[in-house]
Coordinates of C-alpha atoms in Angstrom, one line a residue:
Chain T
X983 CA 0.0 0.0 0.0
X984 CA 2.7 2.5 1.1
X985 CA 4.7 1.4 -1.9
X986 CA 1.9 2.0 -4.3
X987 CA 1.1 5.4 -2.8
X988 CA 4.7 6.5 -2.9
X989 CA 5.0 5.5 -6.5
X990 CA 1.8 7.4 -7.3
X991 CA 2.9 10.5 -5.5
X992 CA 6.3 10.4 -7.1
X993 CA 4.6 10.1 -10.5
X994 CA 2.4 13.0 -9.6
X995 CA 5.4 15.2 -8.6
X996 CA 7.3 14.3 -11.8
X997 CA 4.1 14.9 -13.8
X998 CA 3.7 18.3 -12.3
X999 CA 7.2 19.2 -13.1
X1000 CA 6.9 17.8 -16.7
X1001 CA 3.6 19.7 -17.2
X1002 CA 5.2 22.9 -16.0
X1003 CA 8.2 22.4 -18.3
X1004 CA 5.9 21.7 -21.2
X1005 CA 3.8 24.9 -20.6
X1006 CA 7.0 27.0 -20.5
X1007 CA 8.5 25.2 -23.5
X1008 CA 5.3 25.7 -25.5
X1009 CA 5.0 29.3 -24.6
X1010 CA 8.7 29.9 -25.5
X1011 CA 8.3 28.1 -28.8
X1012 CA 8.6 31.2 -31.1
X1013 CA 12.0 32.2 -29.7
X1014 CA 13.5 28.8 -30.3
X1015 CA 12.2 28.9 -33.8
X1016 CA 13.6 32.3 -34.5
X1017 CA 16.9 32.2 -32.6
X1018 CA 17.6 28.4 -32.4
X1019 CA 20.7 27.6 -30.2
X1020 CA 21.7 31.3 -30.5
X1021 CA 19.1 31.9 -27.8
X1022 CA 21.5 30.1 -25.4
X1023 CA 24.9 31.0 -26.9
X1024 CA 24.0 34.5 -28.1
X1025 CA 25.9 37.3 -26.3
X1026 CA 23.5 40.1 -26.9
X1027 CA 20.0 40.8 -25.7
X1028 CA 18.3 43.8 -27.3
X1029 CA 14.6 43.3 -27.2
X1030 CA 13.8 46.4 -29.3
X1031 CA 15.7 44.9 -32.2
X1032 CA 14.3 41.4 -31.5
X1033 CA 17.8 40.1 -30.6
X1034 CA 17.6 37.5 -27.8
X1035 CA 20.8 35.9 -26.5
X1036 CA 20.6 34.7 -22.9
X1037 CA 24.3 33.8 -22.4
X1038 CA 25.0 36.9 -20.2
X1039 CA 22.0 36.0 -18.0
X1040 CA 23.1 32.4 -17.6
X1041 CA 26.6 33.7 -16.8
X1042 CA 25.2 36.1 -14.2
X1043 CA 23.2 33.4 -12.5
X1044 CA 26.1 31.0 -12.4
X1045 CA 28.6 33.7 -11.3
X1046 CA 26.5 34.9 -8.3
X1047 CA 25.7 31.4 -7.3
X1048 CA 29.4 30.4 -7.4
X1049 CA 30.5 33.4 -5.3
X1050 CA 27.7 32.6 -2.8
X1051 CA 28.8 28.9 -2.6
X1052 CA 32.5 29.7 -2.3
X1053 CA 31.8 32.0 0.6
X1054 CA 29.0 30.2 2.4
X1055 CA 30.2 26.6 1.7
X1056 CA 33.3 26.4 3.8
X1057 CA 31.9 28.8 6.4
X1058 CA 28.7 27.0 6.7
X1059 CA 30.3 23.5 6.9
X1060 CA 32.8 24.8 9.5
X1061 CA 30.1 26.3 11.6
X1062 CA 28.1 23.1 11.4
X1063 CA 31.1 21.1 12.5
X1064 CA 31.5 23.4 15.5
X1065 CA 27.8 23.2 16.3
X1066 CA 27.5 19.5 16.1
X1067 CA 30.9 18.2 17.3
X1068 CA 32.3 20.7 19.7
X1069 CA 29.3 22.4 21.4
X1070 CA 27.5 20.7 24.3
X1071 CA 23.9 19.7 23.4
X1072 CA 22.3 22.6 25.2
X1073 CA 24.4 25.3 23.6
X1074 CA 23.9 23.6 20.2
X1075 CA 20.1 23.9 20.6
X1076 CA 20.3 27.4 21.8
X1077 CA 22.2 28.4 18.7
X1078 CA 20.2 26.2 16.3
X1079 CA 16.8 27.9 17.0
X1080 CA 18.0 31.5 16.0
X1081 CA 19.8 29.9 13.1
X1082 CA 16.5 28.5 11.8
X1083 CA 14.8 31.8 12.4
X1084 CA 17.5 33.5 10.3
X1085 CA 16.8 31.0 7.5
X1086 CA 13.2 32.1 7.5
X1087 CA 13.8 35.9 7.1
X1088 CA 12.1 37.1 3.9
X1089 CA 14.6 37.8 1.2
X1090 CA 13.5 41.4 0.6
X1091 CA 14.7 42.2 4.1
X1092 CA 18.1 40.8 3.2
X1093 CA 17.9 43.0 0.0
X1094 CA 17.4 46.1 2.1
X1095 CA 20.3 45.2 4.4
X1096 CA 22.3 44.7 1.2
X1097 CA 21.5 48.2 0.1
X1098 CA 22.1 49.7 3.5
X1099 CA 25.4 47.9 4.3
X1100 CA 26.9 45.9 1.5
X1101 CA 26.8 48.2 -1.5
X1102 CA 29.0 50.9 0.1
X1103 CA 31.3 48.3 1.7
X1104 CA 31.9 46.6 -1.7
X1105 CA 32.4 50.0 -3.3
X1106 CA 35.0 51.1 -0.7
X1107 CA 36.8 47.8 -0.2
X1108 CA 37.4 47.3 -3.9
X1109 CA 38.0 51.0 -4.6
X1110 CA 41.4 50.3 -6.2
X1111 CA 39.7 48.2 -8.9
X1112 CA 37.6 51.3 -9.6
X1113 CA 34.1 49.9 -9.7
X1114 CA 31.5 52.3 -11.1
X1115 CA 29.1 51.7 -8.2
X1116 CA 28.5 49.3 -5.4
X1117 CA 25.9 47.4 -7.5
X1118 CA 27.9 44.4 -8.8
X1119 CA 27.7 40.7 -9.3
X1120 CA 30.1 40.3 -6.4
X1121 CA 27.7 42.3 -4.1
X1122 CA 24.8 40.0 -5.1
X1123 CA 27.0 37.0 -4.6
X1124 CA 28.0 38.1 -1.1
X1125 CA 24.4 38.9 -0.2
X1126 CA 23.3 35.5 -1.4
X1127 CA 26.1 33.9 0.7
X1128 CA 24.7 35.6 3.8
X1129 CA 21.2 34.4 2.8
X1130 CA 22.0 30.8 2.2
X1131 CA 24.4 30.5 5.2
X1132 CA 21.7 29.7 7.8
X1133 CA 20.2 27.0 5.6
X1134 CA 23.7 25.7 4.9
X1135 CA 24.7 25.5 8.6
X1136 CA 21.4 24.0 9.7
X1137 CA 21.3 21.3 7.0
X1138 CA 25.0 20.4 7.4
X1139 CA 24.5 20.2 11.1
X1140 CA 21.6 17.8 10.6
X1141 CA 23.8 15.7 8.3
X1142 CA 26.5 15.5 10.9
X1143 CA 24.2 14.7 13.7
X1144 CA 22.8 11.8 11.6
X1145 CA 26.1 10.0 12.0
X1146 CA 25.6 7.7 15.0
X1147 CA 27.4 8.4 18.2
X1148 CA 28.6 4.8 18.4
X1149 CA 30.8 5.5 15.4
X1150 CA 32.5 8.4 17.2
X1151 CA 32.9 6.5 20.4
X1152 CA 34.5 3.6 18.5
X1153 CA 36.9 6.0 16.7
X1154 CA 37.9 7.7 20.0
X1155 CA 38.3 4.2 21.6
X1156 CA 40.8 3.3 18.8
X1157 CA 42.8 6.3 19.8
X1158 CA 41.8 8.9 17.2
X1159 CA 41.7 12.5 18.4
X1160 CA 38.5 14.5 18.2
X1161 CA 39.7 16.3 15.0
X1162 CA 40.8 13.0 13.4
X1163 CA 37.4 11.5 14.2
X1164 CA 35.6 14.3 12.5
X1165 CA 37.9 14.3 9.5
X1166 CA 38.1 10.5 9.0
X1167 CA 34.8 9.2 10.3
X1168 CA 32.1 11.8 10.6
X1169 CA 32.6 13.9 7.5
X1170 CA 32.9 11.0 5.1
X1171 CA 29.8 9.4 6.5
X1172 CA 27.8 12.7 6.4
X1173 CA 29.0 13.5 2.9
X1174 CA 25.7 12.6 1.3
X1175 CA 23.8 14.9 3.6
X1176 CA 26.3 17.7 3.2
X1177 CA 26.1 17.4 -0.6
X1178 CA 22.4 17.7 -0.4
X1179 CA 22.8 20.8 1.9
X1180 CA 25.0 22.3 -0.8
X1181 CA 22.5 21.5 -3.5
X1182 CA 19.5 23.0 -1.7
X1183 CA 21.6 26.1 -1.2
X1184 CA 22.4 26.2 -4.9
X1185 CA 18.7 25.9 -5.6
X1186 CA 17.9 28.8 -3.3
X1187 CA 20.7 30.9 -4.7
X1188 CA 19.6 30.3 -8.3
X1189 CA 16.1 31.1 -7.7
X1190 CA 16.5 34.1 -5.4
X1191 CA 15.1 37.2 -7.1
X1192 CA 14.2 40.2 -4.9
X1193 CA 17.4 40.6 -2.8
X1194 CA 19.6 40.1 -5.9
X1195 CA 17.5 42.5 -7.9
X1196 CA 18.1 45.2 -5.4
X1197 CA 21.9 45.1 -5.5
X1198 CA 23.0 43.7 -8.8
X1199 CA 22.7 46.9 -10.9
X1200 CA 20.7 45.2 -13.8
X1201 CA 23.1 45.8 -16.6
X1202 CA 22.4 43.7 -19.7
X1203 CA 25.0 41.8 -21.8
X1204 CA 27.8 41.8 -19.2
X1205 CA 30.2 38.9 -20.1
X1206 CA 33.8 38.3 -19.2
X1207 CA 36.5 38.7 -21.9
X1208 CA 38.3 36.2 -21.9
X1209 CA 35.8 33.9 -20.4
X1210 CA 37.7 33.3 -17.1
X1211 CA 38.3 37.0 -16.4
X1212 CA 36.9 38.0 -13.0
X1213 CA 36.4 41.6 -14.1
X1214 CA 32.6 41.4 -14.6
X1215 CA 32.3 40.5 -10.9
X1216 CA 32.9 44.1 -10.1
X1217 CA 30.5 45.4 -12.7
X1218 CA 26.8 45.5 -12.7
X1219 CA 25.1 42.5 -14.2
X1220 CA 21.9 40.6 -14.7
X1221 CA 20.8 37.1 -13.8
X1222 CA 17.9 35.0 -15.2
X1223 CA 15.8 35.9 -12.2
X1224 CA 16.4 39.7 -12.1
X1225 CA 15.6 39.8 -15.8
X1226 CA 12.3 38.0 -15.2
X1227 CA 11.6 40.2 -12.2
X1228 CA 12.3 43.4 -14.1
X1229 CA 10.4 45.7 -16.3
X1230 CA 10.7 43.7 -19.5
X1231 CA 8.3 41.0 -18.3
X1232 CA 5.4 43.5 -18.4
X1233 CA 6.5 45.0 -21.7
X1234 CA 6.9 41.6 -23.3
X1235 CA 3.3 40.5 -22.7
X1236 CA 1.5 40.9 -26.0
X1237 CA 4.5 40.7 -28.2
X1238 CA 4.7 36.9 -29.1
X1239 CA 8.5 36.7 -29.8
X1240 CA 9.5 38.9 -26.8
X1241 CA 7.2 37.0 -24.5
X1242 CA 8.6 33.7 -25.8
X1243 CA 12.1 35.0 -25.0
X1244 CA 11.0 35.8 -21.4
X1245 CA 9.3 32.3 -21.0
X1246 CA 12.5 30.8 -22.4
X1247 CA 14.3 32.3 -19.5
X1248 CA 11.9 30.4 -17.3
X1249 CA 12.8 27.2 -19.1
X1250 CA 16.5 27.8 -18.6
X1251 CA 16.0 28.5 -14.9
X1252 CA 13.9 25.4 -14.4
X1253 CA 16.5 23.3 -16.3
X1254 CA 19.4 24.7 -14.3
X1255 CA 17.8 24.1 -10.9
X1256 CA 16.6 20.7 -11.9
X1257 CA 20.0 19.8 -13.4
X1258 CA 21.8 20.7 -10.2
X1259 CA 19.4 18.6 -8.2
X1260 CA 19.7 15.6 -10.5
X1261 CA 23.5 15.8 -10.6
X1262 CA 23.5 15.9 -6.9
X1263 CA 21.3 12.9 -6.6
X1264 CA 23.4 10.9 -9.0
X1265 CA 26.6 11.8 -7.1
X1266 CA 24.9 10.7 -3.9
X1267 CA 24.0 7.3 -5.4
X1268 CA 27.6 6.6 -6.5
X1269 CA 28.8 7.5 -3.1
X1270 CA 26.5 5.1 -1.4
Chain K
X400 CA -34.4 29.3 1.8
X401 CA -34.0 28.8 -1.9
X402 CA -36.1 31.8 -2.8
X403 CA -33.9 33.9 -0.5
X404 CA -30.8 32.7 -2.2
X405 CA -32.2 33.4 -5.6
X406 CA -33.2 36.9 -4.4
X407 CA -29.7 37.5 -3.0
X408 CA -28.3 36.6 -6.4
X409 CA -30.6 38.4 -8.7
X410 CA -31.5 41.5 -6.8
X411 CA -28.1 43.2 -7.1
X412 CA -27.8 42.0 -10.7
X413 CA -31.2 43.5 -11.4
X414 CA -30.2 46.8 -9.9
X415 CA -26.9 46.9 -11.6
X416 CA -28.5 46.4 -14.9
X417 CA -31.0 49.1 -14.1
X418 CA -28.3 51.6 -13.1
X419 CA -26.3 50.8 -16.1
X420 CA -29.1 51.6 -18.5
X421 CA -30.0 54.7 -16.6
X422 CA -26.5 56.2 -16.3
X423 CA -24.5 55.2 -19.4
X424 CA -25.6 53.0 -22.2
X425 CA -22.0 52.4 -23.4
X426 CA -18.7 52.4 -21.5
X427 CA -16.3 55.3 -21.8
X428 CA -13.4 54.0 -23.9
X429 CA -10.0 55.7 -23.6
X430 CA -6.8 54.9 -25.4
X431 CA -3.4 56.4 -25.9
X432 CA -0.1 57.4 -24.3
X433 CA 1.3 55.2 -21.4
X434 CA 2.6 58.4 -19.8
X435 CA -0.8 60.1 -19.6
X436 CA -2.3 56.7 -18.8
X437 CA -0.8 56.7 -15.2
X438 CA -3.0 59.5 -13.8
X439 CA -6.0 58.8 -16.1
X440 CA -6.1 55.1 -15.2
X441 CA -6.2 56.0 -11.5
X442 CA -8.8 58.7 -12.1
X443 CA -10.9 56.0 -13.9
X444 CA -10.6 53.7 -10.9
X445 CA -11.9 56.4 -8.7
X446 CA -14.8 57.3 -11.1
X447 CA -15.7 53.6 -11.4
X448 CA -16.3 53.3 -7.7
X449 CA -17.7 56.8 -6.9
X450 CA -19.8 57.4 -10.0
X451 CA -20.4 53.8 -11.0
X452 CA -19.1 54.7 -14.4
X453 CA -18.0 52.0 -16.8
X454 CA -14.5 53.1 -18.2
X455 CA -12.0 51.1 -20.3
X456 CA -8.5 52.5 -20.4
X457 CA -6.0 51.1 -22.9
X458 CA -2.6 52.1 -24.2
X459 CA -2.4 50.5 -27.6
X460 CA 0.0 52.4 -29.9
X461 CA 0.8 55.1 -27.4
X462 CA 0.0 58.7 -28.2
X463 CA -0.2 57.9 -31.9
X464 CA -2.7 55.1 -31.1
X465 CA -4.7 57.5 -29.0
X466 CA -5.0 60.0 -31.8
X467 CA -5.8 57.5 -34.5
X468 CA -8.4 55.6 -32.5
X469 CA -10.1 58.8 -31.6
X470 CA -10.0 59.9 -35.2
X471 CA -11.6 56.6 -36.3
X472 CA -14.2 56.9 -33.6
X473 CA -13.2 53.7 -31.8
X474 CA -12.8 55.6 -28.5
X475 CA -14.4 58.6 -27.0
X476 CA -11.2 59.9 -25.5
X477 CA -7.5 59.8 -26.5
X478 CA -4.4 60.3 -24.4
X479 CA -1.4 62.0 -25.9
X480 CA 1.9 63.3 -24.7
X481 CA 2.4 65.4 -27.9
X482 CA 0.2 68.0 -29.5
X483 CA -2.2 66.9 -32.3
X484 CA -0.4 67.9 -35.6
X485 CA -1.8 69.3 -38.8
X486 CA -1.1 65.9 -40.4
X487 CA -3.3 64.2 -37.9
X488 CA -6.1 66.7 -38.5
X489 CA -5.9 66.3 -42.2
X490 CA -5.9 62.5 -41.9
X491 CA -9.1 62.6 -39.9
X492 CA -11.0 65.6 -41.3
X493 CA -14.3 64.4 -39.7
X494 CA -12.8 64.5 -36.2
X495 CA -12.7 67.8 -34.3
X496 CA -9.7 67.2 -32.1
X497 CA -10.0 69.0 -28.8
X498 CA -6.7 68.6 -26.8
X499 CA -7.2 69.3 -23.1
X500 CA -4.0 70.1 -21.4
X501 CA -3.8 68.3 -18.0
X502 CA -0.2 68.7 -17.1
X503 CA 3.4 68.8 -18.2
X504 CA 6.1 66.1 -18.1
X505 CA 9.7 67.3 -17.9
X506 CA 12.8 65.1 -17.7
X507 CA 15.8 66.3 -15.9
X508 CA 19.3 65.0 -16.2
X509 CA 20.6 64.7 -12.7
X510 CA 24.0 64.2 -11.2
X511 CA 25.3 63.4 -7.8
X512 CA 26.7 66.1 -5.5
X513 CA 30.4 65.4 -6.2
X514 CA 29.8 65.9 -10.0
X515 CA 28.0 69.1 -9.3
X516 CA 30.9 70.3 -7.1
X517 CA 33.3 69.2 -9.8
X518 CA 31.9 72.0 -11.9
X519 CA 29.6 70.1 -14.2
X520 CA 26.4 72.2 -14.4
X521 CA 25.4 71.9 -18.0
X522 CA 25.5 69.4 -20.9
X523 CA 24.7 69.8 -24.5
X524 CA 23.2 67.3 -27.0
X525 CA 26.5 66.2 -28.4
X526 CA 28.0 65.6 -25.0
X527 CA 25.0 63.6 -24.0
X528 CA 25.2 61.5 -27.1
X529 CA 28.9 60.9 -26.5
X530 CA 28.1 59.7 -23.0
X531 CA 25.1 57.6 -24.0
X532 CA 27.0 55.9 -26.8
X533 CA 30.0 55.2 -24.5
X534 CA 32.6 57.5 -26.3
X535 CA 33.0 59.7 -23.3
X536 CA 33.5 58.0 -19.9
X537 CA 35.0 60.7 -17.8
X538 CA 33.5 63.9 -16.5
X539 CA 36.8 65.7 -17.3
X540 CA 35.9 65.5 -21.0
X541 CA 32.5 67.2 -20.6
X542 CA 33.3 70.1 -18.4
X543 CA 34.5 68.6 -15.1
X544 CA 37.6 70.2 -13.5
X545 CA 39.1 66.9 -12.3
X546 CA 39.1 63.4 -13.7
X547 CA 36.2 61.3 -12.5
X548 CA 34.4 58.3 -14.1
X549 CA 30.9 58.8 -15.3
X550 CA 28.5 56.3 -13.7
X551 CA 25.5 56.5 -16.0
X552 CA 22.3 54.8 -14.8
X553 CA 19.8 54.3 -17.6
X554 CA 16.1 54.3 -17.0
X555 CA 14.7 50.8 -17.5
X556 CA 12.7 50.0 -20.7
X557 CA 9.1 51.1 -20.7
X558 CA 9.7 54.2 -18.6
X559 CA 8.2 57.4 -20.1
X560 CA 11.3 59.3 -18.8
X561 CA 13.6 57.2 -21.0
X562 CA 11.4 57.7 -24.0
X563 CA 11.4 61.5 -23.7
X564 CA 15.1 61.4 -23.4
X565 CA 15.8 59.3 -26.5
X566 CA 13.1 61.1 -28.4
X567 CA 15.1 64.3 -27.9
X568 CA 18.5 62.7 -28.6
X569 CA 17.6 60.3 -31.5
X570 CA 14.1 61.1 -32.7
X571 CA 12.4 57.8 -31.5
X572 CA 13.0 54.9 -29.1
X573 CA 13.5 52.6 -32.1
X574 CA 16.3 54.8 -33.4
X575 CA 18.2 54.8 -30.1
X576 CA 21.5 52.8 -30.2
X577 CA 22.0 49.6 -28.4
X578 CA 23.6 50.3 -25.1
X579 CA 24.3 48.5 -21.8
X580 CA 24.2 50.4 -18.6
X581 CA 23.0 49.6 -15.1
X582 CA 19.3 50.2 -15.1
X583 CA 17.2 52.0 -12.6
X584 CA 13.4 51.9 -12.2
X585 CA 11.1 54.3 -10.4
X586 CA 11.9 57.9 -9.5
X587 CA 12.7 57.0 -5.8
X588 CA 15.3 54.4 -6.8
X589 CA 16.9 56.7 -9.4
X590 CA 17.2 59.5 -7.0
X591 CA 18.7 57.4 -4.2
X592 CA 21.1 55.6 -6.5
X593 CA 22.4 58.8 -8.1
X594 CA 22.7 60.4 -4.7
X595 CA 24.7 57.5 -3.3
X596 CA 27.0 56.9 -6.2
X597 CA 30.0 59.2 -7.0
X598 CA 30.1 60.3 -10.6
X599 CA 26.5 59.4 -11.2
X600 CA 24.3 60.6 -14.0
X601 CA 20.7 59.6 -14.8
X602 CA 17.4 60.7 -16.2
X603 CA 14.7 61.7 -13.7
X604 CA 11.3 63.4 -13.7
X605 CA 12.1 67.0 -13.0
X606 CA 9.8 67.2 -10.0
X607 CA 12.1 64.8 -8.2
X608 CA 15.4 66.7 -8.6
X609 CA 15.6 68.3 -5.2
X610 CA 18.9 70.2 -5.5
X611 CA 20.1 68.7 -2.2
X612 CA 21.0 65.1 -2.9
X613 CA 20.8 65.2 -6.7
X614 CA 21.2 68.2 -9.0
X615 CA 19.5 68.9 -12.3
X616 CA 21.8 69.9 -15.1
X617 CA 20.9 72.8 -17.4
X618 CA 20.7 71.7 -21.1
X619 CA 22.6 73.9 -23.6
X620 CA 20.6 74.5 -26.8
X621 CA 21.9 75.4 -30.2
X622 CA 22.1 79.1 -29.2
X623 CA 24.6 78.2 -26.5
X624 CA 22.4 79.4 -23.6
X625 CA 22.0 76.9 -20.8
X626 CA 18.4 76.2 -19.8
X627 CA 17.7 74.7 -16.4
X628 CA 14.6 72.6 -15.9
X629 CA 12.7 75.2 -13.9
X630 CA 8.9 75.6 -14.0
X631 CA 8.8 78.6 -16.3
X632 CA 11.3 77.1 -18.8
X633 CA 9.1 73.9 -18.8
X634 CA 5.9 75.9 -19.3
X635 CA 7.4 77.9 -22.2
X636 CA 9.1 74.8 -23.7
X637 CA 12.5 76.6 -23.6
X638 CA 13.7 73.5 -21.8
X639 CA 13.9 70.9 -24.5
X640 CA 13.1 67.8 -22.5
X641 CA 9.6 68.6 -21.7
X642 CA 6.3 67.7 -23.2
X643 CA 2.7 68.6 -22.7
X644 CA 0.2 65.9 -21.5
X645 CA -3.2 65.9 -23.1
X646 CA -6.4 64.1 -23.1
X647 CA -8.3 64.5 -26.4
X648 CA -12.0 64.5 -27.2
X649 CA -13.9 64.8 -30.5
X650 CA -15.6 68.2 -30.2
X651 CA -16.6 69.6 -26.9
X652 CA -16.4 66.9 -24.2
X653 CA -19.8 65.5 -23.2
X654 CA -21.3 62.7 -21.1
X655 CA -18.8 60.4 -19.5
X656 CA -15.9 62.1 -21.2
X657 CA -16.9 65.4 -19.6
X658 CA -17.0 63.8 -16.2
X659 CA -13.5 62.5 -16.7
X660 CA -12.1 65.9 -18.0
X661 CA -13.7 67.8 -15.1
X662 CA -12.2 65.3 -12.7
X663 CA -8.7 65.6 -14.2
X664 CA -8.8 69.4 -14.2
X665 CA -10.2 69.5 -10.7
X666 CA -8.1 69.4 -7.5
X667 CA -8.1 65.6 -7.1
X668 CA -7.2 65.0 -10.7
X669 CA -4.4 67.5 -10.6
X670 CA -3.1 65.8 -7.4
X671 CA -3.0 62.6 -9.4
X672 CA -1.0 64.3 -12.1
X673 CA 1.5 65.5 -9.5
X674 CA 1.6 62.1 -7.8
X675 CA 2.9 60.5 -10.9
X676 CA 5.8 63.0 -11.2
X677 CA 4.3 65.5 -13.7
X678 CA 3.8 69.2 -13.3
X679 CA 0.2 70.1 -12.6
X680 CA -1.3 73.1 -14.4
X681 CA -1.0 75.2 -11.3
X682 CA 2.8 74.9 -11.4
X683 CA 2.8 75.9 -15.1
X684 CA 0.9 79.1 -14.6
X685 CA 1.8 80.3 -11.1

């Protein structure tokens, strides 16, 4: 019975996702017809001239997510190790509750904090690289890092706690130090959970709109030259979500090609988030 | 029980049909400029609830669409952010266009305090084109005393402010070159970003340039005289980035159209004009 139900519900979930993807694909049809693969590889987006190349938007999304993960990943995992392995149980709970409260703060509040504190800080700190303003991809990435950090710590902590205490005791009994136990026993065993914590954070970072919108500057067609150049990080940019959340969505409605291009961004966003999750799940299987 | 439910359902319906036939047989249809649409749409919302009027407001084809649909008799009222030209009148000889001036929209080019203190108080058309097309990136090249990068914030697409700006520089939004600048949206955002960014420049509705956190540049016309966006210059059109806002009727406004015109020219309508960042008539003729 449970088995049948779980199959049914899984099918329902997959069906819902498929249906959503189909709706988006159908609505974005015209742009695939007119632009083809240039829609993904094209470097310019000028809607008034009917030129739709989303590469700079994909780049923007990936760049801010990468910055956020690079900052929040090590910090989050480190904090989780401290919480779960070093703190006594009472202190751990006392810290965990505010942490989960932090994770629930609406993103627009983080956006406001970003405007109030982060923009000027980035502008002054990187003054010698001469950024035009404090609205940069880097600012958005740092803000996202702050936003995903509580989720990251909380999920990593859960993953570490799921490793049974008997394992730790056995390791200590064999003469391993506490640090060695964590490094050799706890972390490897918790790696699946930690990976899923990272992936959930990636999902949140990719999909986040409002907070990013407020500090990213919304400049179209900002791509690095050459491709590995970090220069665009200190310039204003645009992500898939900020484009969708911006003024163009309202303008596009009624113009079939422009609307298709906007819906196409929805497809790309869906595929990116789904892709990250699937990759993570595969990786977890291989590990186990 | 059932009768009561039926009554509940049909009585309001009955009365609404009754009131519809007694007040206005056909809805008031309005079409035209997105700029004028902002105060008009809000006025329509108020008249719908207060006067139970049926009003449809649309913005197909902008000002040109407003003029042509009024000329074709498809709407009873047009909205336009430009005067009706002789061409328009000769195209629709049967239509007696009556433009009713409801306010004025002026776009200021604003800079941050440090730029103002750097000695940049005016710009001309060529300089603005150079900046917009990315040939000039430093305030030193356009009148600044010391070198300072220009941080240009472009109004996001769909904003009337942007359209006035490129209309003046390039003739039409379609003719504007493809550029990439950080974008700003509403007037509040524009003002705060320019105020908080050194070297900043952007377009902003003139009523928002306060002269404390952001400063409006004077524009230099072909005669070489700088014209600041002050009320009398806007009213006399000496300041080039300004345009009148009109609603249009065919002949003397009557019926629903008259109610709308009276509302827009009245105190509350003029307050709506001001709320959306335009100059009300009072400010034009002080």
